[in-house]
PDB file of C-alpha atoms and ligand atoms in Angstrom:
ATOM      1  CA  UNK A   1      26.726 -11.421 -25.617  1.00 94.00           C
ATOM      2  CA  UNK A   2      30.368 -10.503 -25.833  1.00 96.00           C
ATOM      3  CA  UNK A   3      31.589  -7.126 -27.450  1.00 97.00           C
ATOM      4  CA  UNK A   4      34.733  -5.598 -27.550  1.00 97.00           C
ATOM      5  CA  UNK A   5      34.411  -1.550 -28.610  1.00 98.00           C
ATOM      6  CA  UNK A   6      37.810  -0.159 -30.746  1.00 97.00           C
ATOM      7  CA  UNK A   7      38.153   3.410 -31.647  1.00 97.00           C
ATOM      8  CA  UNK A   8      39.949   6.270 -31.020  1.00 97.00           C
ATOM      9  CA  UNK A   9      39.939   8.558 -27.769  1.00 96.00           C
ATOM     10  CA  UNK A  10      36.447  10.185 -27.921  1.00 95.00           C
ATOM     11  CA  UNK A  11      34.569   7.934 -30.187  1.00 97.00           C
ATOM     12  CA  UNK A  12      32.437   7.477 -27.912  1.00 95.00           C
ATOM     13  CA  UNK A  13      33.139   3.613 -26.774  1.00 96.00           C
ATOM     14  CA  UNK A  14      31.561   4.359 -23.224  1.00 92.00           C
ATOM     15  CA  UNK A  15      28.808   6.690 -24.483  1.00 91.00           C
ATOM     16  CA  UNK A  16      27.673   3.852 -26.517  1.00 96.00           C
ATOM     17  CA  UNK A  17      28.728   1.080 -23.875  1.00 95.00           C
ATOM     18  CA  UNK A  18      25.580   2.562 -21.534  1.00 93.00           C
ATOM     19  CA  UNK A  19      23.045   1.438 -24.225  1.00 95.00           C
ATOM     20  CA  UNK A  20      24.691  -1.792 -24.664  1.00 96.00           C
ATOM     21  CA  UNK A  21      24.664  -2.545 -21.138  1.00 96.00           C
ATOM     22  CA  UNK A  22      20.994  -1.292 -20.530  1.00 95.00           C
ATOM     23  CA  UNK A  23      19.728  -3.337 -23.593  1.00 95.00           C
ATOM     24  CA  UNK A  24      21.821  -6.866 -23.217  1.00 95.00           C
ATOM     25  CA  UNK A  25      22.450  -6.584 -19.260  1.00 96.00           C
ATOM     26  CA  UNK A  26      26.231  -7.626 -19.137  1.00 97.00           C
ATOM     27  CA  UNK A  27      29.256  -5.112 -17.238  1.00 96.00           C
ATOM     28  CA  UNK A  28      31.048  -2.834 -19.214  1.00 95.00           C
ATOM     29  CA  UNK A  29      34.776  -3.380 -18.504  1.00 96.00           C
ATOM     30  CA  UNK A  30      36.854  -0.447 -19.317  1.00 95.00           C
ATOM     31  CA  UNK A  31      40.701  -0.591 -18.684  1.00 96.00           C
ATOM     32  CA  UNK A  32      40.296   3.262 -18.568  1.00 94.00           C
ATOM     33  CA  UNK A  33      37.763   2.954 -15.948  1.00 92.00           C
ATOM     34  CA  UNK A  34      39.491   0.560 -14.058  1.00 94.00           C
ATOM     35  CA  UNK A  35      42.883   2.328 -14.179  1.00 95.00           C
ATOM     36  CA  UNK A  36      41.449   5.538 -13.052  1.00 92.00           C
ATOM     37  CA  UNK A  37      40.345   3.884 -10.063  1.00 91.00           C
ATOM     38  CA  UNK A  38      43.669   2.540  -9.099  1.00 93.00           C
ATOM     39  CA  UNK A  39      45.303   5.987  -9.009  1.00 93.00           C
ATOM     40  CA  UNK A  40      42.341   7.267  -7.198  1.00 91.00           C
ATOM     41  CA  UNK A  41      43.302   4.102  -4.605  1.00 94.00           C
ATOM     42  CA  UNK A  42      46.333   5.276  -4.357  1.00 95.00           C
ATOM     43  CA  UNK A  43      47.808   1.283  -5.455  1.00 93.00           C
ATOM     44  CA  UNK A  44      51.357   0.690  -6.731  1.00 92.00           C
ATOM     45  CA  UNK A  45      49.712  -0.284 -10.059  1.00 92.00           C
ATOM     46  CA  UNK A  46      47.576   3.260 -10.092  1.00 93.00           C
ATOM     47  CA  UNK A  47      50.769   5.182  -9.373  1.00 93.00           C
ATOM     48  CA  UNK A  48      52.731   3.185 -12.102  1.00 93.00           C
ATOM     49  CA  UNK A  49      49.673   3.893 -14.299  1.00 94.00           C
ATOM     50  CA  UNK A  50      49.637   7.314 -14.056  1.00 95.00           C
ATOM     51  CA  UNK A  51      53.078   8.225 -14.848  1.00 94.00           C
ATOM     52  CA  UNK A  52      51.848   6.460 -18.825  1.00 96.00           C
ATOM     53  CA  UNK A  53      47.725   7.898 -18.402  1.00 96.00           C
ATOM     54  CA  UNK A  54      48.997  12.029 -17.907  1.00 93.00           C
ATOM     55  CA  UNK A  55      51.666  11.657 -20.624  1.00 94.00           C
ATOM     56  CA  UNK A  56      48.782  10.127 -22.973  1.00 95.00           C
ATOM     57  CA  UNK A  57      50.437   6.708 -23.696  1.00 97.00           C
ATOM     58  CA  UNK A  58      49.820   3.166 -23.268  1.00 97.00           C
ATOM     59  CA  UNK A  59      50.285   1.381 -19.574  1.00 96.00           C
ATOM     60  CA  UNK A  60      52.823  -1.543 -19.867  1.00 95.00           C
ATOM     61  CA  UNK A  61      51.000  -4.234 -21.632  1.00 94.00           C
ATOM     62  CA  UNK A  62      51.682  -6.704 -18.896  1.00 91.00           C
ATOM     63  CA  UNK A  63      49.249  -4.550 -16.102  1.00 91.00           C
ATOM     64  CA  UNK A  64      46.440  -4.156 -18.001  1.00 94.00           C
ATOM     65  CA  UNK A  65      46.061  -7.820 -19.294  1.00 92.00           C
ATOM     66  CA  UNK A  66      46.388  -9.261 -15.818  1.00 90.00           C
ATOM     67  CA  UNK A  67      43.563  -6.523 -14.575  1.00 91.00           C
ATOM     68  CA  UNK A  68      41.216  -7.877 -17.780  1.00 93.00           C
ATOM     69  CA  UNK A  69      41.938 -11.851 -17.503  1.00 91.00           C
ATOM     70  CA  UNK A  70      40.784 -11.244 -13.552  1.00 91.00           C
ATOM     71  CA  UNK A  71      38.035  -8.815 -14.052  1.00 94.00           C
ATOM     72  CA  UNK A  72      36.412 -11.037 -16.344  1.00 93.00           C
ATOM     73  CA  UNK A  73      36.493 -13.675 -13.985  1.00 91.00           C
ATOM     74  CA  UNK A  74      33.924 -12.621 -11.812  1.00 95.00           C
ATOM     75  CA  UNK A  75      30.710 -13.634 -11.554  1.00 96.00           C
ATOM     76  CA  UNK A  76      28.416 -10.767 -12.969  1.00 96.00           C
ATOM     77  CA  UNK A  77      30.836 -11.657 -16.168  1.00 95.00           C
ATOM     78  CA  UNK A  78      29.052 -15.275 -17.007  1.00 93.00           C
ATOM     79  CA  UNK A  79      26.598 -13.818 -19.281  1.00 92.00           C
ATOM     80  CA  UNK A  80      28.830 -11.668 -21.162  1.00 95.00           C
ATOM     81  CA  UNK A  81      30.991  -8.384 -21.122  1.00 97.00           C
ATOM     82  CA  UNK A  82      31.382  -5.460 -23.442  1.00 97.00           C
ATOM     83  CA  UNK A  83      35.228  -4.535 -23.205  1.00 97.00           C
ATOM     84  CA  UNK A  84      36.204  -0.986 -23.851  1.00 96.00           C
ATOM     85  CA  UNK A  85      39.392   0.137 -24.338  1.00 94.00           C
ATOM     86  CA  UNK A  86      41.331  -3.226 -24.830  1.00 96.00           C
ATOM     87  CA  UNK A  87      43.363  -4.980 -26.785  1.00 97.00           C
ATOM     88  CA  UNK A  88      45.001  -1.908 -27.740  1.00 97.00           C
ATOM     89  CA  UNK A  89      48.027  -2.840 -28.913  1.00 97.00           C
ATOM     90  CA  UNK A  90      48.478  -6.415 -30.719  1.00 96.00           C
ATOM     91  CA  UNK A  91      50.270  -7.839 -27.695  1.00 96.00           C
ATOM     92  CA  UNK A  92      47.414  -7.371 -25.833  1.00 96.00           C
ATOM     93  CA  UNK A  93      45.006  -8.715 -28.599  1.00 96.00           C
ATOM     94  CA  UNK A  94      47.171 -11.520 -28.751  1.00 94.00           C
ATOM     95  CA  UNK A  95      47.060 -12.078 -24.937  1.00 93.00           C
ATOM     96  CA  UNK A  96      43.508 -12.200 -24.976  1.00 91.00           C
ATOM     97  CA  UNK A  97      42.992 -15.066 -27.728  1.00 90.00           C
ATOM     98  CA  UNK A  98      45.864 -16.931 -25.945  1.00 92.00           C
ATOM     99  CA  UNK A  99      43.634 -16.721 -22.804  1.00 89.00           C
ATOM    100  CA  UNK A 100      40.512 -18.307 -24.753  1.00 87.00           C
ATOM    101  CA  UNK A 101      38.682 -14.983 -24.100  1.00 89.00           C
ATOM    102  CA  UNK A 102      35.936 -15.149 -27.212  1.00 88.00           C
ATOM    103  CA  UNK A 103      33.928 -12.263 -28.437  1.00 94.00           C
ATOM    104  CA  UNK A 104      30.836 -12.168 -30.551  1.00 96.00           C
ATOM    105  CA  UNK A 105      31.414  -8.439 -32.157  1.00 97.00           C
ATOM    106  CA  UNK A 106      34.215  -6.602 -32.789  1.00 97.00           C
ATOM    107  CA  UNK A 107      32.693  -3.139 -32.827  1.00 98.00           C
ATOM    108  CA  UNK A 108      35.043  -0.232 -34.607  1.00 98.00           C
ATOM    109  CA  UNK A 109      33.727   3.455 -34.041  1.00 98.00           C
ATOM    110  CA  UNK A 110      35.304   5.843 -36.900  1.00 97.00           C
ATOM    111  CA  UNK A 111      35.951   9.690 -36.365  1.00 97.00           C
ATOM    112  CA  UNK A 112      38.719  11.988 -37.572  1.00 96.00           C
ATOM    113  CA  UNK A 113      41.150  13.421 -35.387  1.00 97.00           C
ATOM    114  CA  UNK A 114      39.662  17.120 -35.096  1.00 96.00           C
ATOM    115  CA  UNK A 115      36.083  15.677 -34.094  1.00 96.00           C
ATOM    116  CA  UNK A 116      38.301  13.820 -31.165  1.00 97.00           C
ATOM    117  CA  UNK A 117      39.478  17.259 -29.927  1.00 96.00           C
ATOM    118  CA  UNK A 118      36.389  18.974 -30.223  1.00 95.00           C
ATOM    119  CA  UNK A 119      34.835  16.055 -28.380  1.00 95.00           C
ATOM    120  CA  UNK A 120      37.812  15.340 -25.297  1.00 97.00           C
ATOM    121  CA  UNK A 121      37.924  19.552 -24.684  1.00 96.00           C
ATOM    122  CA  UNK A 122      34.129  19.243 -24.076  1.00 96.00           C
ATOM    123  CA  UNK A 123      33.574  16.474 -22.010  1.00 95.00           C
ATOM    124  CA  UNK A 124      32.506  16.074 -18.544  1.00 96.00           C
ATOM    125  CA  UNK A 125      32.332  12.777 -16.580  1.00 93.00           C
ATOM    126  CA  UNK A 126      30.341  11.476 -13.809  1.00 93.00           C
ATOM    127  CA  UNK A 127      33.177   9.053 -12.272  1.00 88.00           C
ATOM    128  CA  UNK A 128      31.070   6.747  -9.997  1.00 87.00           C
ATOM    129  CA  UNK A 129      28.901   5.768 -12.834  1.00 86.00           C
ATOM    130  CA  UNK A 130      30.649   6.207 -16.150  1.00 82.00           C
ATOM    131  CA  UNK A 131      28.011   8.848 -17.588  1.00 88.00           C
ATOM    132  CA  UNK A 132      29.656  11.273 -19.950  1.00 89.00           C
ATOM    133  CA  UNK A 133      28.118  14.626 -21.003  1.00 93.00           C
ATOM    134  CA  UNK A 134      29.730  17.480 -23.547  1.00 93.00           C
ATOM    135  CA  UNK A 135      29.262  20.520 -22.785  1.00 95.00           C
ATOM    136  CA  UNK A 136      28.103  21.174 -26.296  1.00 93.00           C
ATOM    137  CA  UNK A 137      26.476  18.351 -28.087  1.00 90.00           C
ATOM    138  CA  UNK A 138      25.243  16.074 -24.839  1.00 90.00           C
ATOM    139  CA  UNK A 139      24.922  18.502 -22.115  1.00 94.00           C
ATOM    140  CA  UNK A 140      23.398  17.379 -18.439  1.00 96.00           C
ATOM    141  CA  UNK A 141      19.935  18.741 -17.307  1.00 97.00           C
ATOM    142  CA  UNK A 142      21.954  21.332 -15.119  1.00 97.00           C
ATOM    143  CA  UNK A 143      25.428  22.771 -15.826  1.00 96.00           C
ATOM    144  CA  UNK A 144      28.184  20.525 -14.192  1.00 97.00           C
ATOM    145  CA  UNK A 145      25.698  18.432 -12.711  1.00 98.00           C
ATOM    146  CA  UNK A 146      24.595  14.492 -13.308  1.00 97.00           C
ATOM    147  CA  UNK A 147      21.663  13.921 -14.935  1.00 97.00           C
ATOM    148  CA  UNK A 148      20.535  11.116 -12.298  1.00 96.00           C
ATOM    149  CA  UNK A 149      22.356  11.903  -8.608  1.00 97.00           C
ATOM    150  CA  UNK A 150      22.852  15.369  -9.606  1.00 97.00           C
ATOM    151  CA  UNK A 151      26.298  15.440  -8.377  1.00 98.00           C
ATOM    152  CA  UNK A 152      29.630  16.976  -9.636  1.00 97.00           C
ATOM    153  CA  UNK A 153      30.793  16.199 -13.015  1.00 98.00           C
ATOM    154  CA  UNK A 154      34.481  16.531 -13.380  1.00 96.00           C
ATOM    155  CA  UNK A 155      37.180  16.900 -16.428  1.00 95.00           C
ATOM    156  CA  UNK A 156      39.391  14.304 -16.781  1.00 92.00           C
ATOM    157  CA  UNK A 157      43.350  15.099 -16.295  1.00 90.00           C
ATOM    158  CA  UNK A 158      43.744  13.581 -19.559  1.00 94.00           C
ATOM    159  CA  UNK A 159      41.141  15.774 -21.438  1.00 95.00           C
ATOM    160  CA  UNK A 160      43.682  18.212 -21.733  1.00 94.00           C
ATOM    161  CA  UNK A 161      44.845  19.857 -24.924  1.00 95.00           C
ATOM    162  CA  UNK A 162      48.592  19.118 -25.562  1.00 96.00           C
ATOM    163  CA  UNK A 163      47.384  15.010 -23.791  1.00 96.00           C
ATOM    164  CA  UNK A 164      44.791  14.835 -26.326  1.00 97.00           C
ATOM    165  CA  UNK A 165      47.340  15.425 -29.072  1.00 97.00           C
ATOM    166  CA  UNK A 166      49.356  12.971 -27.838  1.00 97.00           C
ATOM    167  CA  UNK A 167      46.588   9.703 -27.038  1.00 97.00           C
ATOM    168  CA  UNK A 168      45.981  10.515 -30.921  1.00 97.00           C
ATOM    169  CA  UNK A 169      49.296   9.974 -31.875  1.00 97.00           C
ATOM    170  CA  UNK A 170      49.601   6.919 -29.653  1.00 97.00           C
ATOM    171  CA  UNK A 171      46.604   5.857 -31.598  1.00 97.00           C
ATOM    172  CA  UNK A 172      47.648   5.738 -34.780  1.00 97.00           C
ATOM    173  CA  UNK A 173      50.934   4.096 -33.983  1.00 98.00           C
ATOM    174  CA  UNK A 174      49.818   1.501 -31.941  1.00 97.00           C
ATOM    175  CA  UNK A 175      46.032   0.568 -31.520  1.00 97.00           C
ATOM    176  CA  UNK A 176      44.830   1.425 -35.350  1.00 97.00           C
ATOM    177  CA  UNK A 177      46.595  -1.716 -36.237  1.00 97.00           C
ATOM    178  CA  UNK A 178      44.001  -3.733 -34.639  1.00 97.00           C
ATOM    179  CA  UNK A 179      41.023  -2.911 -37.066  1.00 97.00           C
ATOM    180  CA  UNK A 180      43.470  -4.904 -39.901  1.00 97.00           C
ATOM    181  CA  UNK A 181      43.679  -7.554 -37.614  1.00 97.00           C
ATOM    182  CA  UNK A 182      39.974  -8.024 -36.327  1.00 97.00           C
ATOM    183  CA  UNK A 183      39.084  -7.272 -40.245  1.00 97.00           C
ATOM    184  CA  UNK A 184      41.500 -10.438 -41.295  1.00 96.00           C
ATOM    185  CA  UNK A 185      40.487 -12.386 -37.990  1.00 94.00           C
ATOM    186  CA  UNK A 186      36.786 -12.202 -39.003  1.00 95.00           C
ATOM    187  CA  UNK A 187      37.041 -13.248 -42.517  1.00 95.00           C
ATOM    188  CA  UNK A 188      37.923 -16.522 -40.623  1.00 94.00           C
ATOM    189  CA  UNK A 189      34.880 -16.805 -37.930  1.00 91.00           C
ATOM    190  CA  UNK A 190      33.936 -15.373 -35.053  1.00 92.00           C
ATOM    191  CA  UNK A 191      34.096 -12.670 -33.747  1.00 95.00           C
ATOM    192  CA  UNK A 192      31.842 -10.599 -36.243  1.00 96.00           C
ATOM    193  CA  UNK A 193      33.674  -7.264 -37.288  1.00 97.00           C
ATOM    194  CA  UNK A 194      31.163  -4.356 -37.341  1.00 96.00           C
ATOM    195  CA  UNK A 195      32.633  -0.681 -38.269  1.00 97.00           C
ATOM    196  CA  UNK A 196      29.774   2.331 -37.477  1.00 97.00           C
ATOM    197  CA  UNK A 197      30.581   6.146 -38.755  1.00 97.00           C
ATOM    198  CA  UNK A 198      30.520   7.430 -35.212  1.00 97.00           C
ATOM    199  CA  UNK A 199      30.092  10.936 -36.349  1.00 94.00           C
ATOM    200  CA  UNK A 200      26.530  12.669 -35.828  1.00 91.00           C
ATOM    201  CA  UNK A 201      24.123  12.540 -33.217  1.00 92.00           C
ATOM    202  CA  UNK A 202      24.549  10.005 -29.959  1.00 92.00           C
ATOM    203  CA  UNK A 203      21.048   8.274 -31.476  1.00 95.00           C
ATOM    204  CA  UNK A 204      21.863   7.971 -35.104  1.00 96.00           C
ATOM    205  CA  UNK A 205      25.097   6.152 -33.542  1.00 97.00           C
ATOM    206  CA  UNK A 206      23.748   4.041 -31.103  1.00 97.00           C
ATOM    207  CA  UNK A 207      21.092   3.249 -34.071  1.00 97.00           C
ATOM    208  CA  UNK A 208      23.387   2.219 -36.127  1.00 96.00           C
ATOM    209  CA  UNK A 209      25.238   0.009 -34.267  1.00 97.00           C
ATOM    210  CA  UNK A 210      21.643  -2.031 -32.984  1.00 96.00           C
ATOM    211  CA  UNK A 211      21.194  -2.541 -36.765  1.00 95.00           C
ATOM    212  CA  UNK A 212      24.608  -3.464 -36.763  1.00 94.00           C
ATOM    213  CA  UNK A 213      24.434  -6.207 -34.279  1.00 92.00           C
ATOM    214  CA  UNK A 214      21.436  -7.234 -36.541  1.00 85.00           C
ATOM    215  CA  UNK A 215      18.547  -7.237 -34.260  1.00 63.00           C
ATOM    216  CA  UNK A 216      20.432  -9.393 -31.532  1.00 60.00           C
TER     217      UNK A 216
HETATM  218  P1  LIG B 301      40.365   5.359 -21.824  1.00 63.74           P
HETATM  219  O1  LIG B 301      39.711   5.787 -20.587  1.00 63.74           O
HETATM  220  O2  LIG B 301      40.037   4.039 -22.411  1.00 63.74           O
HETATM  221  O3  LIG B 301      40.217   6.531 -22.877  1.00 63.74           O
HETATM  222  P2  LIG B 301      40.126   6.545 -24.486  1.00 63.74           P
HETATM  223  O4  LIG B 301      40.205   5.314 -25.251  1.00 63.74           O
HETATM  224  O5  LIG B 301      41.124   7.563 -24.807  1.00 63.74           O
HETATM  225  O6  LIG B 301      38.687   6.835 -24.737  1.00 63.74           O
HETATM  226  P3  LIG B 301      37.813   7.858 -24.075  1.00 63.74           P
HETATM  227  O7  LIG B 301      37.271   7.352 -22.787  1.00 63.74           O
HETATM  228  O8  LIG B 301      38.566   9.170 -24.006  1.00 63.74           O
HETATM  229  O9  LIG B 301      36.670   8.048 -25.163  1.00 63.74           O
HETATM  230  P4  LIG B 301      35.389   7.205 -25.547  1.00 63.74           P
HETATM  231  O10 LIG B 301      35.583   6.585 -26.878  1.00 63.74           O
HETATM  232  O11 LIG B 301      34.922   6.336 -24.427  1.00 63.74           O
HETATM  233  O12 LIG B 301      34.385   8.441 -25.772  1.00 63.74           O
HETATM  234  P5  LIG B 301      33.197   8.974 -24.863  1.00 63.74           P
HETATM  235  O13 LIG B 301      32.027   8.075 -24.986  1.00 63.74           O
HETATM  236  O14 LIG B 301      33.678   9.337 -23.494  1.00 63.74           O
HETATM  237  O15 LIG B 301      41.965   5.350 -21.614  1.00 63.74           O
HETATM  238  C1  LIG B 301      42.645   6.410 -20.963  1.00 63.74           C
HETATM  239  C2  LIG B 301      44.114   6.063 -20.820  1.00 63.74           C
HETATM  240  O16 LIG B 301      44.264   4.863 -20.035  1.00 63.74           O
HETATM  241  C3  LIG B 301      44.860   5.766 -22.118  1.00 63.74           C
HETATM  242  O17 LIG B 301      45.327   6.929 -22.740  1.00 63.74           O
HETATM  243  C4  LIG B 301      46.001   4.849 -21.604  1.00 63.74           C
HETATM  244  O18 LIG B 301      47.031   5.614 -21.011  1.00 63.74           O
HETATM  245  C5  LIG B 301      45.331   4.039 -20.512  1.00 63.74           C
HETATM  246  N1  LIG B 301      44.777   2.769 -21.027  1.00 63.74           N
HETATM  247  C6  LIG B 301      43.456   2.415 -21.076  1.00 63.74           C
HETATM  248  N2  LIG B 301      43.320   1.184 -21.617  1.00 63.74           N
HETATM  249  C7  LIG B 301      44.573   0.759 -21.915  1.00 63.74           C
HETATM  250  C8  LIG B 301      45.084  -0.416 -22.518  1.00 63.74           C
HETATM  251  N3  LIG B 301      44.264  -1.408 -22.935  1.00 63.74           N
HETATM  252  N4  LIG B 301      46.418  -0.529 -22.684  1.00 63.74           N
HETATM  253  C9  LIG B 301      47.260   0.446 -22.276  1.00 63.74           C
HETATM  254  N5  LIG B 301      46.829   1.605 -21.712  1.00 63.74           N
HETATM  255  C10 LIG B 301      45.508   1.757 -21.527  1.00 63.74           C
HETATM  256  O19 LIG B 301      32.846  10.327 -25.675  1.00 63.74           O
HETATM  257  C11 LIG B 301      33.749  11.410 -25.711  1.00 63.74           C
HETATM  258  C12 LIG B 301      32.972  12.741 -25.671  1.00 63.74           C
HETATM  259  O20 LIG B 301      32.226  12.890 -26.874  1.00 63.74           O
HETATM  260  C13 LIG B 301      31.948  12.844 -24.534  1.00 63.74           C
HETATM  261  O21 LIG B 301      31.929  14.171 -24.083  1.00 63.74           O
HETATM  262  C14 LIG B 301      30.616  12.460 -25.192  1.00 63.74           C
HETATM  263  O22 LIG B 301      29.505  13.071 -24.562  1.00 63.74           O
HETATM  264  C15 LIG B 301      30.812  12.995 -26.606  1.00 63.74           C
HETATM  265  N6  LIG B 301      30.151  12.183 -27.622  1.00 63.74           N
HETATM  266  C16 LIG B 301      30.021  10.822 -27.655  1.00 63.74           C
HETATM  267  N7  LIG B 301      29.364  10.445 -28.765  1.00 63.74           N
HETATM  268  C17 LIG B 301      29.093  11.602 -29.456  1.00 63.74           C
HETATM  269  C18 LIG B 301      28.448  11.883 -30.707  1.00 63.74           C
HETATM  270  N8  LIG B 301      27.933  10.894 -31.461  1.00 63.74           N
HETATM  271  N9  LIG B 301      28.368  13.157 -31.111  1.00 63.74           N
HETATM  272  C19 LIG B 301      28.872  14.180 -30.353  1.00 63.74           C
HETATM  273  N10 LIG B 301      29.484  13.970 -29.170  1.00 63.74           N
HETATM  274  C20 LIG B 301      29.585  12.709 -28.729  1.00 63.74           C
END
């Protein structure tokens, strides 16, 4: 199985991801992910990165297709991937169907801008394994704690107000294009375009999106 997740900051692409992994057994790839962990590394490509991630735009197209076409190279890859974050401009969607990299879904998760900024203030991340909690409407067992290791969660840099405002913006202008051209793409095969209101409880989404995939 091969799924690529679009939506805006805080739809809740790597809630989601974590049942889709569990269920199908494939990595989740996440540019976002992946990025982070270069500036934690302290890498020429993190501190370029970083400059684009606390200003809430887009990395240079060029650094995050290279990081995808050799991520999904490896070997816990051959059974599938569920890509979050990417192609988010059409560049990089371009990039990807020049590198024969198929997918079986598209999956699109809609929410309006205000729900992102409730969402983004609220959450807290558990970095080594990708859980996310809100403070409000998925909160951990314990306050600031993981659910599983029961360490620190942590806010990303990024979560902040006036950067939230801004990865909206970026949005709009340059990743919402993709859902016209996944939507056109699909009318002429593969990969399936699926669009789930992403509003509502974590369940009712993920619920949703298994009927969705249609059982698979
Ligand atoms: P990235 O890390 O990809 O961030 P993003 O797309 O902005 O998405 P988020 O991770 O913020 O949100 P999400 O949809 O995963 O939501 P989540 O499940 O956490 O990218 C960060 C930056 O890296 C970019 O700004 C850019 O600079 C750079 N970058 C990354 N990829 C790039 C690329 N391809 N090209 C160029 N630059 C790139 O949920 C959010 C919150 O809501 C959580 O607290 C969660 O608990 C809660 N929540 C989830 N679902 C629900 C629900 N149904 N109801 C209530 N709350 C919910």
């Amino acid at each position: 199985m091969k799924v690529m997740l679009l939506g805006m900051p805080g739809a809740g692409k790597g809630t989601q991801a974590q049942f889709l992994m569990d269920r199908y057994r494939i990595p989740q790839i996440s540019t976002g992910d992946m990025l982070r962990a270069a500036i934690k590394a302290g890498t020429p490509l993190g501190n370029e990165a970083r400059r684009y991630m606390d200003r809430g735009e887009l990395v240079p197209d060029h650094v995050v297709i290279e990081l995808v076409k050799q991520r999904v190279r490896e070997a816990d890859c051959a059974n599938g991937y569920i890509i979050d974050g990417f192609p988010r401009t059409i560049p990089q969607a371009r990039a990807l169907q020049e590198a024969d990299l198929d997918f079986d879904f598209v999956i699109e998760f809609r929410i309006d801008d205000d729900e992102v900024l409730r969402r983004l203030t609220g959450r807290r991340v558990h970095p080594p394994s990708g859980r996310t909690y809100h403070v409000v409407y998925n909160p951990p067992k314990v306050r600031g704690k993981d659910d599983v290791t029961g360490e620190d969660l942590v806010q990303r840099a990024d979560d902040a107000e006036p950067t939230i405002l801004r990865r909206i913006t970026t949005y709009h202008a340059q990743t919402r294009p993709l859902v016209d051209y996944y939507v056109e793409r699909s009318k002429r095969g593969p990969p399936r375009y699926v669009s789930i209101e992403a509003t509502g409880p974590v369940e009712r989404v993920r619920d949703a999106m298994f009927a969705a995939l249609g059982g698979q």
